[in-house]
Amino acid sequence: ETEIKIKILSTQSSIWLYCDNTVKLSKVILLQKNKNFPLESFKVDGRTSVLTIKPKEDVTTGDYLLKLTFSGTISESLQGMIKTGWVDEKGKKHPQITTHFEPDKARQAFPCFDEPSFKVRIKMVVDNPAGYRCNSAAPLIIQKNVTKNIVRSEFQETEPMSIYLLAINVHDMTQVRGETTRGIPVSVLTPPHKKAGAQVTLEWAIKALDHFERYLDCKYPFKKLDLMGIYDFNAGGMENIGMIHLLYDCAYIEKESITVKTLLYCRVVIVHEVSHMWFGNLVSVKWWDDLWLKEGFARFITSYAMDQMKTDRKAGAHMFEVLDSSYVQGIEVDKFKFTKPVRQTLRNSYDAAAMFNSLSYAKGAFILKSVERLIGAAAFRTGLRDYFTKFKFKSANFDDFVACFGNIENGISVGDYMKKWLNQPGFPIITSERVGNTIKLEQTRFTESPKYHTSQSWYVPLNYKTEKSSPTSYRLMMEKNWVIDYTLDHGYSLSNTFSILNSNFGHWYALDTDNIVFGLHQYEDDNYKLLALALRENSFVLSNATKMVEVTNLELLMKSSRINPQIVLDISRYVSKEANMDVVSKWWLTLLYIKRNLQDKDLYIKFNIYLRSLLIEKVRNAVKLSFDDTKAWVLRKNYCWLLILGVKWRVKEAIHAARELYHRFKEGNHINANFLGYILRHYIRKPSHWPILFKRLNSYPQSQKELRTMIRMLAKTDNESHQKLLLTYSRTSHIIPRSVVKSTLCYVAWRNPHLAWTYFKAHYEYYFRLYGESQFSMNSLLQCLVGNLNTREDYEDAKAFFKVNSAGTGTSGLKRGLKSANVFKNSSGKKSDTGDEVICITVKKESLTKSFSRWWEETFGKEDYFDIDNALDDFGGINED
């Protein structure tokens, strides 16, 4: 039963609210001053989920009470009211009921007003089976037995809140407790065997609450905070008021069964969800078109908090790792011609699910980072305090937010600046060219095809560093064309000139050294050559953040045929001297793109040997790490992939270490997840080992990360019957979380795209029921599934299939997948269905092959620079990726 207090502000002929057609209404009563107000009818529109209540007479102004009696179903999907459970150390599953209402699924549980602008107080009573307990948004008042088999829990009334932020959990977990400096009770609900990991989560939640109270000068606005890991969960976390839901591994952190990368991710998720108690909960968005205002803000403010909380002492978490990864994530999505703005018109709440994407999170966060940098940390913090003071327990939109901040420069307000970035799709590429005593800059929109042009422009914050000068302060590039005149001794001139003092101008220059521009920059070829020489002489001439940005720029420019791959190769020669392993890892991925597109076998071998020359010493140093030395544990984050190379390159110490770990794993021991993929990658290719690993999968692993790793390795088999068995097992086993079912399909798609596609079609209703309305999973599933298709028949079949079957919230992922598949299969060079010009992959391969051949001869000469015959003896499996 639900009772809703309603205030009618003007005479109405009907009352409407939201109610899914799976909720069956049996009685509706409207009361005014405790008197029954006669109703003519009530009806749910299954298409719009709108419940219309029609009184016999018009409803006049005043206070009313609406009583609704109904029944509903527990969802098999990962939205609404969900049946899930947790698995104990013996593999037994304990039933649990949980909820996930964002953005518009509260209406699947009960009739309500679940749009974000509606703020209501909720007082709840829950009856559940004896032996279970209930947790929700507010503290418990009393719990008592109603009958022998039923327990009733009555909760305090909540503060004003949006209904999509309500959580209800019925479970049989235990609890670890603590409190903040100010005495706010905090707890983590946990399976008994996960208490140690829950204690780690508790400590980080308390640290985050204390930090945000200090930074925002605003008290935590709710009465308590619980956190809980959800076994079947479709996101990293959910910021329900007073009751945060987390990915299972992130709630119960066990260092020996998750990777260091996962540890960092989990800490980020915890702080991110805690930040939402202010950004999104205390002040909600008025409508989903401003989703960035809570999600982009949470992403940005989390990276800021991680630096302040000194998390890098254990896991290397800082702005560079947390936020700058958003740059790459957002750029990869926003580079397409068909991409949409961060802010866009939404017709209804159903469309809101598609807004939960990398643009709202990553691009939104990066733009906020630039605002904070441009106006200064103190002014930014003052604006936030003003924002929370004005809109506490209310909802706000873009105009409300930017009104709390002033100007950036030259009369350009924060609102003017942000509109340029949030209200139009894509991002700029800044091209620079040195002409005499000037450097000419031009901004255009970047897309995959250099031939695609628009008239768009942005307010682009730029600074520079030269060989002899430190980074300058940032100024706004407000026109499509600019000139840097380094003969001037003042700032801007009336002709849009950005000065570089003549005495400080060296041989090379770099733009946007702090990486605050959500865009790319491209130098003239001579500047790239000078940067290459400078880095070979001293790898520290650029900061790690600047180097990461430059590598990302180079990769995207090369993939879009804007620069010659020889430039990338020439700069890469310094990598053997690079000390930062995040930068090395980024270089490795960039160079792999060239390697995988080489068509000549001899050149392929030479390229492998070139890679080996850059990294072999780092590989040997990684192998020297003791696998059981906890002091070396943090270093494994950066070195694990080097150990995998050691196995590929047949480094004896790496092979020996892999064999030792594999035997420990076979005997039933859990090994650190950083190394699980490393050793299984080496052994899974042997047919006799597949059944051994599959049998191990049936036993309960320590973490979902370990489980995902085993599934990913099992999918690498070439045996199609084994792959089918894995897909079926993922759908039917209670040990496999429903969130991992999608991952299993993707892992198989990477190896056998035809099988994955046909299996998806055969079980389409199952997959759509799980993921079709999910904010996150349907996009990534369809992009992976369709993007890996490698035959014309399957590609055309996918296009035809989705003409008659819904892609749900995965429409943009489907578009990206079709475009990716089209690029690999379209050899005509004609335009794809999206209107983007396709650069034929065959042409790219020929270009990359010729570029590498010319670069090799120019760099090392026609005589082999390396002793290839001897290198091959040591190199072993050179043809394995």
PDB file of N, CA and C in Angstrom, residues 230-260:
ATOM      1  N   ILE A 230      26.256  -5.515  -3.969  1.00  0.00           N
ATOM      2  CA  ILE A 230      25.173  -6.242  -4.622  1.00  0.00           C
ATOM      3  C   ILE A 230      25.788  -7.252  -5.586  1.00  0.00           C
ATOM      4  N   TYR A 231      25.476  -8.521  -5.399  1.00  0.00           N
ATOM      5  CA  TYR A 231      26.112  -9.582  -6.190  1.00  0.00           C
ATOM      6  C   TYR A 231      25.748  -9.459  -7.668  1.00  0.00           C
ATOM      7  N   ASP A 232      24.471  -9.252  -7.967  1.00  0.00           N
ATOM      8  CA  ASP A 232      24.018  -9.034  -9.350  1.00  0.00           C
ATOM      9  C   ASP A 232      23.814  -7.537  -9.532  1.00  0.00           C
ATOM     10  N   PHE A 233      24.817  -6.867 -10.075  1.00  0.00           N
ATOM     11  CA  PHE A 233      24.758  -5.414 -10.137  1.00  0.00           C
ATOM     12  C   PHE A 233      25.269  -4.956 -11.492  1.00  0.00           C
ATOM     13  N   ASN A 234      24.653  -3.911 -12.010  1.00  0.00           N
ATOM     14  CA  ASN A 234      24.906  -3.494 -13.379  1.00  0.00           C
ATOM     15  C   ASN A 234      25.727  -2.226 -13.480  1.00  0.00           C
ATOM     16  N   ALA A 235      26.291  -1.770 -12.382  1.00  0.00           N
ATOM     17  CA  ALA A 235      27.064  -0.527 -12.390  1.00  0.00           C
ATOM     18  C   ALA A 235      28.159  -0.638 -11.340  1.00  0.00           C
ATOM     19  N   GLY A 236      29.010   0.388 -11.275  1.00  0.00           N
ATOM     20  CA  GLY A 236      30.027   0.396 -10.233  1.00  0.00           C
ATOM     21  C   GLY A 236      29.442   0.709  -8.876  1.00  0.00           C
ATOM     22  N   GLY A 237      28.428   1.602  -8.871  1.00  0.00           N
ATOM     23  CA  GLY A 237      27.793   1.982  -7.613  1.00  0.00           C
ATOM     24  C   GLY A 237      26.507   2.737  -7.886  1.00  0.00           C
ATOM     25  N   MET A 238      25.697   2.907  -6.847  1.00  0.00           N
ATOM     26  CA  MET A 238      24.467   3.683  -6.928  1.00  0.00           C
ATOM     27  C   MET A 238      24.300   4.453  -5.635  1.00  0.00           C
ATOM     28  N   GLU A 239      24.098   5.775  -5.780  1.00  0.00           N
ATOM     29  CA  GLU A 239      24.143   6.700  -4.651  1.00  0.00           C
ATOM     30  C   GLU A 239      22.828   6.831  -3.920  1.00  0.00           C
ATOM     31  N   ASN A 240      22.097   5.753  -3.689  1.00  0.00           N
ATOM     32  CA  ASN A 240      20.840   5.855  -2.950  1.00  0.00           C
ATOM     33  C   ASN A 240      21.049   6.618  -1.636  1.00  0.00           C
ATOM     34  N   ILE A 241      20.093   7.455  -1.288  1.00  0.00           N
ATOM     35  CA  ILE A 241      20.218   8.252  -0.069  1.00  0.00           C
ATOM     36  C   ILE A 241      20.294   7.331   1.152  1.00  0.00           C
ATOM     37  N   GLY A 242      21.354   7.507   1.937  1.00  0.00           N
ATOM     38  CA  GLY A 242      21.536   6.741   3.162  1.00  0.00           C
ATOM     39  C   GLY A 242      21.838   5.277   2.965  1.00  0.00           C
ATOM     40  N   MET A 243      21.915   4.794   1.690  1.00  0.00           N
ATOM     41  CA  MET A 243      22.045   3.348   1.431  1.00  0.00           C
ATOM     42  C   MET A 243      22.742   3.141   0.088  1.00  0.00           C
ATOM     43  N   ILE A 244      24.065   3.293   0.071  1.00  0.00           N
ATOM     44  CA  ILE A 244      24.833   3.182  -1.173  1.00  0.00           C
ATOM     45  C   ILE A 244      24.960   1.719  -1.583  1.00  0.00           C
ATOM     46  N   HIS A 245      24.708   1.447  -2.847  1.00  0.00           N
ATOM     47  CA  HIS A 245      24.950   0.124  -3.420  1.00  0.00           C
ATOM     48  C   HIS A 245      26.274   0.150  -4.180  1.00  0.00           C
ATOM     49  N   LEU A 246      27.061  -0.906  -4.022  1.00  0.00           N
ATOM     50  CA  LEU A 246      28.365  -0.998  -4.665  1.00  0.00           C
ATOM     51  C   LEU A 246      28.503  -2.307  -5.415  1.00  0.00           C
ATOM     52  N   LEU A 247      29.346  -2.293  -6.439  1.00  0.00           N
ATOM     53  CA  LEU A 247      29.783  -3.530  -7.056  1.00  0.00           C
ATOM     54  C   LEU A 247      30.332  -4.446  -5.965  1.00  0.00           C
ATOM     55  N   TYR A 248      30.012  -5.721  -6.033  1.00  0.00           N
ATOM     56  CA  TYR A 248      30.296  -6.658  -4.942  1.00  0.00           C
ATOM     57  C   TYR A 248      31.763  -6.605  -4.514  1.00  0.00           C
ATOM     58  N   ASP A 249      32.680  -6.664  -5.471  1.00  0.00           N
ATOM     59  CA  ASP A 249      34.107  -6.630  -5.138  1.00  0.00           C
ATOM     60  C   ASP A 249      34.506  -5.330  -4.447  1.00  0.00           C
ATOM     61  N   CYS A 250      33.839  -4.225  -4.824  1.00  0.00           N
ATOM     62  CA  CYS A 250      34.210  -2.924  -4.267  1.00  0.00           C
ATOM     63  C   CYS A 250      33.723  -2.743  -2.835  1.00  0.00           C
ATOM     64  N   ALA A 251      32.681  -3.461  -2.458  1.00  0.00           N
ATOM     65  CA  ALA A 251      32.182  -3.361  -1.085  1.00  0.00           C
ATOM     66  C   ALA A 251      33.014  -4.204  -0.128  1.00  0.00           C
ATOM     67  N   TYR A 252      33.612  -5.275  -0.644  1.00  0.00           N
ATOM     68  CA  TYR A 252      34.344  -6.230   0.204  1.00  0.00           C
ATOM     69  C   TYR A 252      35.728  -6.431  -0.386  1.00  0.00           C
ATOM     70  N   ILE A 253      36.603  -5.447  -0.137  1.00  0.00           N
ATOM     71  CA  ILE A 253      37.889  -5.378  -0.803  1.00  0.00           C
ATOM     72  C   ILE A 253      38.867  -6.364  -0.174  1.00  0.00           C
ATOM     73  N   GLU A 254      39.317  -7.323  -0.989  1.00  0.00           N
ATOM     74  CA  GLU A 254      40.304  -8.309  -0.540  1.00  0.00           C
ATOM     75  C   GLU A 254      41.526  -8.189  -1.437  1.00  0.00           C
ATOM     76  N   LYS A 255      42.588  -7.661  -0.890  1.00  0.00           N
ATOM     77  CA  LYS A 255      43.758  -7.325  -1.701  1.00  0.00           C
ATOM     78  C   LYS A 255      44.318  -8.515  -2.476  1.00  0.00           C
ATOM     79  N   GLU A 256      44.247  -9.697  -1.904  1.00  0.00           N
ATOM     80  CA  GLU A 256      44.871 -10.839  -2.563  1.00  0.00           C
ATOM     81  C   GLU A 256      44.008 -11.464  -3.651  1.00  0.00           C
ATOM     82  N   SER A 257      42.768 -10.981  -3.823  1.00  0.00           N
ATOM     83  CA  SER A 257      41.934 -11.576  -4.868  1.00  0.00           C
ATOM     84  C   SER A 257      41.446 -10.544  -5.884  1.00  0.00           C
ATOM     85  N   ILE A 258      41.922  -9.306  -5.791  1.00  0.00           N
ATOM     86  CA  ILE A 258      41.637  -8.330  -6.831  1.00  0.00           C
ATOM     87  C   ILE A 258      42.939  -7.672  -7.257  1.00  0.00           C
ATOM     88  N   THR A 259      42.932  -7.111  -8.455  1.00  0.00           N
ATOM     89  CA  THR A 259      44.119  -6.433  -8.945  1.00  0.00           C
ATOM     90  C   THR A 259      44.258  -5.071  -8.283  1.00  0.00           C
ATOM     91  N   VAL A 260      45.458  -4.512  -8.366  1.00  0.00           N
ATOM     92  CA  VAL A 260      45.671  -3.178  -7.822  1.00  0.00           C
ATOM     93  C   VAL A 260      44.827  -2.167  -8.595  1.00  0.00           C
TER      94      VAL A 260
END
